[in-house]
PDB file of C-alpha atoms in Angstrom:
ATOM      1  CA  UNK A   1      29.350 101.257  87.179  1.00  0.00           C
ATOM      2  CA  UNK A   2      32.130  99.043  86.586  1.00  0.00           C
ATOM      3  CA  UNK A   3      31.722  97.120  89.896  1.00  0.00           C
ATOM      4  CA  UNK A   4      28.030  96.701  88.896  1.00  0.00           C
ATOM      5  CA  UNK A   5      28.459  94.993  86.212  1.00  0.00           C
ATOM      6  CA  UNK A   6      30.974  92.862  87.670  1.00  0.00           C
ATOM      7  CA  UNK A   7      28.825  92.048  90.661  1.00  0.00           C
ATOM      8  CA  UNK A   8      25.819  91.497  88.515  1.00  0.00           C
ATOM      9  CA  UNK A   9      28.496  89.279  86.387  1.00  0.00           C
ATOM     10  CA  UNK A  10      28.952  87.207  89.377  1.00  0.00           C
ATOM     11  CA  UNK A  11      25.432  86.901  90.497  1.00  0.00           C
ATOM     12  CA  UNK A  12      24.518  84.912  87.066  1.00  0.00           C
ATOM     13  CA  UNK A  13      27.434  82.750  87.514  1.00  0.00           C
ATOM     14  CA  UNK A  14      26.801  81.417  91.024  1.00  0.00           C
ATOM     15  CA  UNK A  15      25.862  77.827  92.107  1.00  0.00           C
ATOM     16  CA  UNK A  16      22.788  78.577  93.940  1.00  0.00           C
ATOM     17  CA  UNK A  17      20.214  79.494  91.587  1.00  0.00           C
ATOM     18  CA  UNK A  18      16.586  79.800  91.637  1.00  0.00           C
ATOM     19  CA  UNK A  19      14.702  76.770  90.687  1.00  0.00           C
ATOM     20  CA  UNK A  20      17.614  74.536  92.414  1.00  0.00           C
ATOM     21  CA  UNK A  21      17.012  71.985  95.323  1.00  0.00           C
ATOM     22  CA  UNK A  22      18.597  74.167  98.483  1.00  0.00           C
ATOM     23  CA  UNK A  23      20.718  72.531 101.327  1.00  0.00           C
ATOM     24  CA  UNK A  24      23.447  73.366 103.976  1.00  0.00           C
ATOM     25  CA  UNK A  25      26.321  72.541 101.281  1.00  0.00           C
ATOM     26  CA  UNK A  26      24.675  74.916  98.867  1.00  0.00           C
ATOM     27  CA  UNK A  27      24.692  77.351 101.184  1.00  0.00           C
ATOM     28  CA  UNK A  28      28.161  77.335 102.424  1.00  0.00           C
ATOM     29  CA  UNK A  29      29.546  77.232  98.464  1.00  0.00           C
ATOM     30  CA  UNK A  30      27.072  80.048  98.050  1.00  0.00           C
ATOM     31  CA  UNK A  31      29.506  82.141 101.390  1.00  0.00           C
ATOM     32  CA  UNK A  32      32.895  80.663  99.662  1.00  0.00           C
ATOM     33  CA  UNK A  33      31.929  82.005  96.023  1.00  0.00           C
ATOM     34  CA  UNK A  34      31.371  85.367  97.629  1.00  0.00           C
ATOM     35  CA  UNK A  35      34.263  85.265  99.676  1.00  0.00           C
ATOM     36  CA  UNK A  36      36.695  84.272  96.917  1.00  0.00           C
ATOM     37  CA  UNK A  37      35.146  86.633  94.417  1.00  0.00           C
ATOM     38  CA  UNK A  38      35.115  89.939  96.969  1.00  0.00           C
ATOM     39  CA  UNK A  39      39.036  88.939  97.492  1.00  0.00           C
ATOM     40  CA  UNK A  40      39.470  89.104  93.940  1.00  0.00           C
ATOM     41  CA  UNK A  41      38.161  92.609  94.230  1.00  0.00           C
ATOM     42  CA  UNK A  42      40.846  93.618  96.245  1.00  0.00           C
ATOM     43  CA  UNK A  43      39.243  93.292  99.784  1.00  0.00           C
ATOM     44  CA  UNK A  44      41.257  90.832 101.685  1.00  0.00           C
ATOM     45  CA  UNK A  45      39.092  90.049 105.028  1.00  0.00           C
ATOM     46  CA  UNK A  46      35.607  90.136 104.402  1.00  0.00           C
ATOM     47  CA  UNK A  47      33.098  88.548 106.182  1.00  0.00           C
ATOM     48  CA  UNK A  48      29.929  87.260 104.392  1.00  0.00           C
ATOM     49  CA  UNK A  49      26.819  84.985 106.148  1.00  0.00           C
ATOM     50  CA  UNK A  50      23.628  84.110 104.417  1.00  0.00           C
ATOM     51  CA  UNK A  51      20.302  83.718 105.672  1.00  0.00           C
ATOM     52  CA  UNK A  52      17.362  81.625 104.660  1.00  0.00           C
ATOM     53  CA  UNK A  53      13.701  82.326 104.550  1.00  0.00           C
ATOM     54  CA  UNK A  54      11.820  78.930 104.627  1.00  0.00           C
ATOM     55  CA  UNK A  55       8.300  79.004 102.821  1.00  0.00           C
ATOM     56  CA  UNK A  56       6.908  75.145 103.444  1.00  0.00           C
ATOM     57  CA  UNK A  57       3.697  75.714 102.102  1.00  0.00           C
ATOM     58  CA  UNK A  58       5.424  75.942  98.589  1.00  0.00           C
ATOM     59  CA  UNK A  59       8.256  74.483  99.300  1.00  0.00           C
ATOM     60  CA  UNK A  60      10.586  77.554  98.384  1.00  0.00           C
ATOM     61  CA  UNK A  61      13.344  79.692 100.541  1.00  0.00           C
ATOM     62  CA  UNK A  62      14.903  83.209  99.850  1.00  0.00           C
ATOM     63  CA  UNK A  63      18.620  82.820 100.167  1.00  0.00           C
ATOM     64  CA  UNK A  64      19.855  86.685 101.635  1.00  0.00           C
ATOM     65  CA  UNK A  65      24.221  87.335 101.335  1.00  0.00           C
ATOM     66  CA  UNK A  66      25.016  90.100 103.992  1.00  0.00           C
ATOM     67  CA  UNK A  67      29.160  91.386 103.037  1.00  0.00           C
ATOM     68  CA  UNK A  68      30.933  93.460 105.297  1.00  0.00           C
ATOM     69  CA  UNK A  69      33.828  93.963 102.729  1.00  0.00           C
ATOM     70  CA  UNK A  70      36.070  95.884 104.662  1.00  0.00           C
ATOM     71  CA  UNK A  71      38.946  98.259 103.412  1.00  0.00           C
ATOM     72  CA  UNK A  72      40.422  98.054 100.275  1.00  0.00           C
ATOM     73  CA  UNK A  73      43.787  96.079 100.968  1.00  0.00           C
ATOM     74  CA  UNK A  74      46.979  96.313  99.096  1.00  0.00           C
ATOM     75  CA  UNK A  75      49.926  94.313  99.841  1.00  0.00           C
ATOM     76  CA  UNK A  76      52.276  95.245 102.236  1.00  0.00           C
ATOM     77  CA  UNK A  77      55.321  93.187 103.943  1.00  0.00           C
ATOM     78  CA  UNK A  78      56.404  89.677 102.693  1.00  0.00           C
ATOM     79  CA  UNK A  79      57.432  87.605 104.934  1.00  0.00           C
ATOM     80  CA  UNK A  80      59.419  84.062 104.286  1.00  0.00           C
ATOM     81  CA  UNK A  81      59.290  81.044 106.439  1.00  0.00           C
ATOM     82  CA  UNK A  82      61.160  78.082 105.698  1.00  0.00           C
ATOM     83  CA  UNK A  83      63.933  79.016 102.993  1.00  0.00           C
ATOM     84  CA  UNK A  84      67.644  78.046 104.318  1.00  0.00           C
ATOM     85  CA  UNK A  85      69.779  76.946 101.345  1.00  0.00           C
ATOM     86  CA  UNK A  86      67.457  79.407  98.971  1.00  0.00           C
ATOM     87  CA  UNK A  87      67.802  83.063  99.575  1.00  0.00           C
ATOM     88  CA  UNK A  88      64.741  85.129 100.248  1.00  0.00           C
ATOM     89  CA  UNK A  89      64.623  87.139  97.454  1.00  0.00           C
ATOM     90  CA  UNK A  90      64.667  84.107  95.171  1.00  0.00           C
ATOM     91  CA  UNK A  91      61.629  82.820  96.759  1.00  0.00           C
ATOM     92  CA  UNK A  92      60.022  86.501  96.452  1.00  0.00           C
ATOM     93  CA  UNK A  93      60.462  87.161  92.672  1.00  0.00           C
ATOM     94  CA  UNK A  94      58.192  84.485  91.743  1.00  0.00           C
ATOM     95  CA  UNK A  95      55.200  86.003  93.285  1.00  0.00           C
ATOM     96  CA  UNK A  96      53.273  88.084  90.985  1.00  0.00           C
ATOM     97  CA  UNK A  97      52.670  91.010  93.393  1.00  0.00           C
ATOM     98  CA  UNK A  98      55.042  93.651  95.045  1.00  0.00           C
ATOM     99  CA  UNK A  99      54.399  95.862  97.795  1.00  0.00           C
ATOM    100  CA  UNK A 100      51.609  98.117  97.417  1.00  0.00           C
ATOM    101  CA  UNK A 101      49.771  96.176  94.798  1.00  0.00           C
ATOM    102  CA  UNK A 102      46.328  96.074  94.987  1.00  0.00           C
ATOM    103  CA  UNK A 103      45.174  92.831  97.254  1.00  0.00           C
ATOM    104  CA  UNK A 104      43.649  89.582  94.791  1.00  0.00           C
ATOM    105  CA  UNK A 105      43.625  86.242  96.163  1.00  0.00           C
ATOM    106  CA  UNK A 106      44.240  85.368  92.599  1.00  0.00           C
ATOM    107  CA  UNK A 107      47.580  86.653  92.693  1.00  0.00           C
ATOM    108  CA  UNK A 108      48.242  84.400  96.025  1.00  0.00           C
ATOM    109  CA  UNK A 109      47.512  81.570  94.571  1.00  0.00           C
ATOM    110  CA  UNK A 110      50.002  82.007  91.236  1.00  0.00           C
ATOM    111  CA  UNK A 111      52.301  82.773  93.581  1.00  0.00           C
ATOM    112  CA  UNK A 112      52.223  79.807  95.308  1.00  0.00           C
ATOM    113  CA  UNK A 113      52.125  77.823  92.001  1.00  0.00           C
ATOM    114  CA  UNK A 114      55.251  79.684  90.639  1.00  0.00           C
ATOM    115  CA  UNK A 115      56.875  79.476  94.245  1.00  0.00           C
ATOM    116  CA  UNK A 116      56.360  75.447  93.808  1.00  0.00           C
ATOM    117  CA  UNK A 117      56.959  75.264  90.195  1.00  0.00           C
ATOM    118  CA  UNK A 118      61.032  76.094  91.076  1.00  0.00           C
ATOM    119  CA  UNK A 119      60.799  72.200  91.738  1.00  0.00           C
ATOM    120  CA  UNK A 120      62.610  73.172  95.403  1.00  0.00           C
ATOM    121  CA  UNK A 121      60.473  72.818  97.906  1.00  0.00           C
ATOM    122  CA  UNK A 122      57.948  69.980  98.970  1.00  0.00           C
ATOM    123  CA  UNK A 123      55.684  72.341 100.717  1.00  0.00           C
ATOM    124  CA  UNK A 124      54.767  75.965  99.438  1.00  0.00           C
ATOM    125  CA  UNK A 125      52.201  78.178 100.673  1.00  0.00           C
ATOM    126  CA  UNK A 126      51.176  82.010 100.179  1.00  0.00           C
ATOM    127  CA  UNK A 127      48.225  83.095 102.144  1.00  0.00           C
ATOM    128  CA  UNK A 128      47.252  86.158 104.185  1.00  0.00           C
ATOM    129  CA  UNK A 129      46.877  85.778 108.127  1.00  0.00           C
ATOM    130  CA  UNK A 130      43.707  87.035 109.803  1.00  0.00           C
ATOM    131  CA  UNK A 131      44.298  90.227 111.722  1.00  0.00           C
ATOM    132  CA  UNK A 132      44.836  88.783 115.772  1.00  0.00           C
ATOM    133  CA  UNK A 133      41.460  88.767 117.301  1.00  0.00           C
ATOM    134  CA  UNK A 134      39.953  92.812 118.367  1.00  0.00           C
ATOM    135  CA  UNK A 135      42.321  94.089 116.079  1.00  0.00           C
ATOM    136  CA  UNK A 136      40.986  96.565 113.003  1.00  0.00           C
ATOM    137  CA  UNK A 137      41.245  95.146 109.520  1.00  0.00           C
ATOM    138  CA  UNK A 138      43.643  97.025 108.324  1.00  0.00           C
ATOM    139  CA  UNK A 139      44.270  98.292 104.637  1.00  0.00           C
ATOM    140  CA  UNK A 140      47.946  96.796 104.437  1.00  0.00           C
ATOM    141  CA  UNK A 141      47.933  93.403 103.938  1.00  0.00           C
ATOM    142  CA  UNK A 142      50.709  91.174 105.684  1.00  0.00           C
ATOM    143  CA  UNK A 143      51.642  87.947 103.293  1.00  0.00           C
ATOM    144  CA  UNK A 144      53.189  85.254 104.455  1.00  0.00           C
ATOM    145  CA  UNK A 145      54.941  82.765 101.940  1.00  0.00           C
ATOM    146  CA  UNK A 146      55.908  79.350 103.840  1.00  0.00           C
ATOM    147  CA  UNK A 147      57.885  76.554 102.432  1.00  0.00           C
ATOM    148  CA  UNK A 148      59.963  73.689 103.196  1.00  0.00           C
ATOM    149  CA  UNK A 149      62.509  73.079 101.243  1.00  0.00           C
ATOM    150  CA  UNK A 150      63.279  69.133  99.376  1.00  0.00           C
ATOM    151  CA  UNK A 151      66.664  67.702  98.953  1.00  0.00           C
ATOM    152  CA  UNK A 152      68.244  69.657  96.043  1.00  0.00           C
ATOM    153  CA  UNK A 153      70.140  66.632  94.752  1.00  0.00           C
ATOM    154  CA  UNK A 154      68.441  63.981  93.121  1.00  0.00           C
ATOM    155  CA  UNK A 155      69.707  60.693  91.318  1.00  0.00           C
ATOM    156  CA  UNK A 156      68.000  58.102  89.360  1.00  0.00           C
ATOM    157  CA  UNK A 157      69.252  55.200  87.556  1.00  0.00           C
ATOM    158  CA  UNK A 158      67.469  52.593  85.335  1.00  0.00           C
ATOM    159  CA  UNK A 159      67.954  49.790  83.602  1.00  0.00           C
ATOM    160  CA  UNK A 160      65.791  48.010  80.575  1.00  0.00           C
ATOM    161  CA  UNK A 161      65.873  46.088  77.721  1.00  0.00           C
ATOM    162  CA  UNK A 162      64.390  46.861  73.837  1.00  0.00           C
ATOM    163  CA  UNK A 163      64.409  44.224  70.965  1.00  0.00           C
ATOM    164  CA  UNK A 164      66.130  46.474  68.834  1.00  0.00           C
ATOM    165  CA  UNK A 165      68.842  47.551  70.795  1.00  0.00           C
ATOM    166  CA  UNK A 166      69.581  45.487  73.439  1.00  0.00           C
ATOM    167  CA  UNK A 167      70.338  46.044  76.888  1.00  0.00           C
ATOM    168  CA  UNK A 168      69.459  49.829  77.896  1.00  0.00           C
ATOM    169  CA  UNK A 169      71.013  52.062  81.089  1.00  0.00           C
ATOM    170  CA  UNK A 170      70.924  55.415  82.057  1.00  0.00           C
ATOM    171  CA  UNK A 171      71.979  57.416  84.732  1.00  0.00           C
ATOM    172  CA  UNK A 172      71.007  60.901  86.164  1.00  0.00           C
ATOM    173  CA  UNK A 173      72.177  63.485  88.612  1.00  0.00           C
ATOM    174  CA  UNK A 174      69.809  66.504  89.262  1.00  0.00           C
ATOM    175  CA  UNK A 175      71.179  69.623  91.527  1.00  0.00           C
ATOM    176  CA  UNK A 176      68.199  71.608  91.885  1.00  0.00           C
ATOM    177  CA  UNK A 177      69.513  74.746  93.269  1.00  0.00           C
ATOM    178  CA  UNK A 178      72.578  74.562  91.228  1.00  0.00           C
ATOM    179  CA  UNK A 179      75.562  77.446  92.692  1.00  0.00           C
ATOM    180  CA  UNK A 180      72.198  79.022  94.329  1.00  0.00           C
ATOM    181  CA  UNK A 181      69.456  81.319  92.624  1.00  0.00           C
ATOM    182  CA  UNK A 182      67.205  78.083  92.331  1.00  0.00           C
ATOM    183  CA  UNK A 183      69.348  76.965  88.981  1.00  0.00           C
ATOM    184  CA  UNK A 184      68.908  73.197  88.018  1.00  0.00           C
ATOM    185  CA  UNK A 185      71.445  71.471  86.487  1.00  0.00           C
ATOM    186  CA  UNK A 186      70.975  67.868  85.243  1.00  0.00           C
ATOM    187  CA  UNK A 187      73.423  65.618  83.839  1.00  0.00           C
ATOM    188  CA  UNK A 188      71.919  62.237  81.971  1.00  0.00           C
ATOM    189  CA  UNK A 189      73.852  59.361  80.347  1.00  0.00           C
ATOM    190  CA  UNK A 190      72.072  56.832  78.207  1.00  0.00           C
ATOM    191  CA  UNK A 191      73.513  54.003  76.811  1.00  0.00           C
ATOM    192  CA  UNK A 192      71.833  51.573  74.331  1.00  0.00           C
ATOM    193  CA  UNK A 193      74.658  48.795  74.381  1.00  0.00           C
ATOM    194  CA  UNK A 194      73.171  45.836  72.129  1.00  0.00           C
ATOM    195  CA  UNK A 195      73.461  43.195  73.654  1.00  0.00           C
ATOM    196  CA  UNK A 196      71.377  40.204  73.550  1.00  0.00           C
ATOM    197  CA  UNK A 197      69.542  42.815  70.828  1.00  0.00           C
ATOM    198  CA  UNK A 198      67.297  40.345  68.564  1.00  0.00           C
ATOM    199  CA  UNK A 199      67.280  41.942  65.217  1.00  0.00           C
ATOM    200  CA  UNK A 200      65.475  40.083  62.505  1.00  0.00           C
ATOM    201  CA  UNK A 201      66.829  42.390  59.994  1.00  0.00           C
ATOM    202  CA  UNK A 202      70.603  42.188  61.206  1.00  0.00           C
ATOM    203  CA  UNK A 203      70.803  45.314  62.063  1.00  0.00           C
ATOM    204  CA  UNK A 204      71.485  46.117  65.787  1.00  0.00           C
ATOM    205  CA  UNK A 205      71.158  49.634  66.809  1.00  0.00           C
ATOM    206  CA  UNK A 206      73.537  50.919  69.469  1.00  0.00           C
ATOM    207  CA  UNK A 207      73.531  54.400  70.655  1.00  0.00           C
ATOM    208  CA  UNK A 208      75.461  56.281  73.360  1.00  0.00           C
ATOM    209  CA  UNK A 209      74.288  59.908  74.696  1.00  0.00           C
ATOM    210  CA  UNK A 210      75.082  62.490  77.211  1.00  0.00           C
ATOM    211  CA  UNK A 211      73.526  65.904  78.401  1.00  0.00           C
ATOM    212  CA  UNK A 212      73.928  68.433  80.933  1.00  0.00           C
ATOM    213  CA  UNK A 213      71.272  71.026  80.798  1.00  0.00           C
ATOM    214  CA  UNK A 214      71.271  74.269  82.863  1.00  0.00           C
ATOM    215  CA  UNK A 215      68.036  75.893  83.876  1.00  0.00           C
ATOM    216  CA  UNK A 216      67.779  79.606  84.522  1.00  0.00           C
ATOM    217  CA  UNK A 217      64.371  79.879  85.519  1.00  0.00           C
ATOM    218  CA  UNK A 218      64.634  83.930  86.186  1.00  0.00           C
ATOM    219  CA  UNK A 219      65.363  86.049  83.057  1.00  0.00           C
ATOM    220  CA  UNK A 220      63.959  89.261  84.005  1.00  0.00           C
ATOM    221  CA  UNK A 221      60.928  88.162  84.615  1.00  0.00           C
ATOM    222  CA  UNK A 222      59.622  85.263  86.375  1.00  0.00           C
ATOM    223  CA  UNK A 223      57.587  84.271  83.128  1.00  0.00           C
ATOM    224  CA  UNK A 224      60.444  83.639  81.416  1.00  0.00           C
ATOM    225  CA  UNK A 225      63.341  80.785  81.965  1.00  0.00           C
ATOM    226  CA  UNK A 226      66.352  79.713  79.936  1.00  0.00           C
ATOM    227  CA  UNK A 227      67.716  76.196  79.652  1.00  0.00           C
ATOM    228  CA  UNK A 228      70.963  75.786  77.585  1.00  0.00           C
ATOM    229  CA  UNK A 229      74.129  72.907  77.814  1.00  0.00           C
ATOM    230  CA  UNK A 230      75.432  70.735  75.609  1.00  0.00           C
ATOM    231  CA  UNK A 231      74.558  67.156  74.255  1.00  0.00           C
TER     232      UNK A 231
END
């Protein structure tokens, strides 16, 4: 009953409706809707084609879906591609699935957001291969998480000038996998000097700051991060 409802769910929400003008784009969002939707059921190869039944005479067609769904899938090994100065299981605790989990293609694609949200690699990407071709779809899902890492240090320096304060520089150094475990540590210096300020009022504001903030973006759960340091 419960997948019912969610299939009639989806039905209601598709793109291709009746009453809408019908062409071969329509059609194929019509196959990726289904596709993304049955992988969000927990099937993680199914095949889906639709068919077309062309009525010229009133200028109407019957769009048919035919599914072969396939097993149920849950998620089996993880494998990492790419990761050399970040350690495996770093990469793999910010993917929102373990082994045995029910399959969702939703849950790929957070973990590729959280994977590229550590601010670490230029490339990240979580997907599922295809079983090789003659092979049985298989219930146990094989993930693959790819990346390529960026340069973990980073500097930038500016300068500027404000009215009020002058001539304006700051400086800052970014490790982004900071003594490992994907830890950034920044350290900024800002200084508001004065000079060649124009103050009507007389008063010329100079101001001199420092930071170095750690970011622990693991604390028991990828969810949650803590940034501390002082100022």
């Amino acid at each position: 009953p419960v997948a019912r409802e969610r299939w009639a769910s989806f039905q209601r929400n598709v793109s291709v409706r009746e009453g809408r003008r019908l062409d071969q784009f329509s059609l194929i969002q019509l196959q990726s809707e289904t596709l993304e939707w049955l992988q969000n059921q927990g099937y993680a190869y199914p095949r889906v084609r639709a068919t077309t039944d062309v009525d010229t005479t009133r200028n109407r067609a019957d769009v048919r879906l035919f599914a072969d769904v396939g097993p149920i899938g849950r998620f089996g090994a993880i494998e990492i591609e790419g990761a050399t100065s970040v350690r495996d299981r770093v990469v793999a605790r910010e993917l929102p699935f373990r082994r045995g989990d029910r399959f969702s293609l939703r849950d790929l694609t957070e973990g590729q957001r959280q994977i590229f949200d550590l601010n670490l690699f230029q490339i990240a990407l979580v997907d599922a291969p295809e079983p090789p071709s003659g092979q049985a779809r298989d219930s146990t899902v094989r993930i693959r998480v790819r990346v390529t890492e960026g340069k973990p240090r980073l500097l930038r320096a500016n300068l500027g000038y404000l009215t009020q304060s002058g001539g304006r520089a700051q400086a800052q150094w970014t490790h982004r996998n900071f003594l490992g475990d994907a830890r950034t540590f920044t350290a900024t210096a800002t200084a508001e000097t004065g000079f060649l300020a124009l103050a009507g009022d007389g008063i010329v504001a100079r101001r001199y700051s420092a930071a170095t903030p750690l970011r622990q973006p693991y604390i028991f759960d990828r969810r949650l991060s803590l940034t501390t340091g002082p100022s």
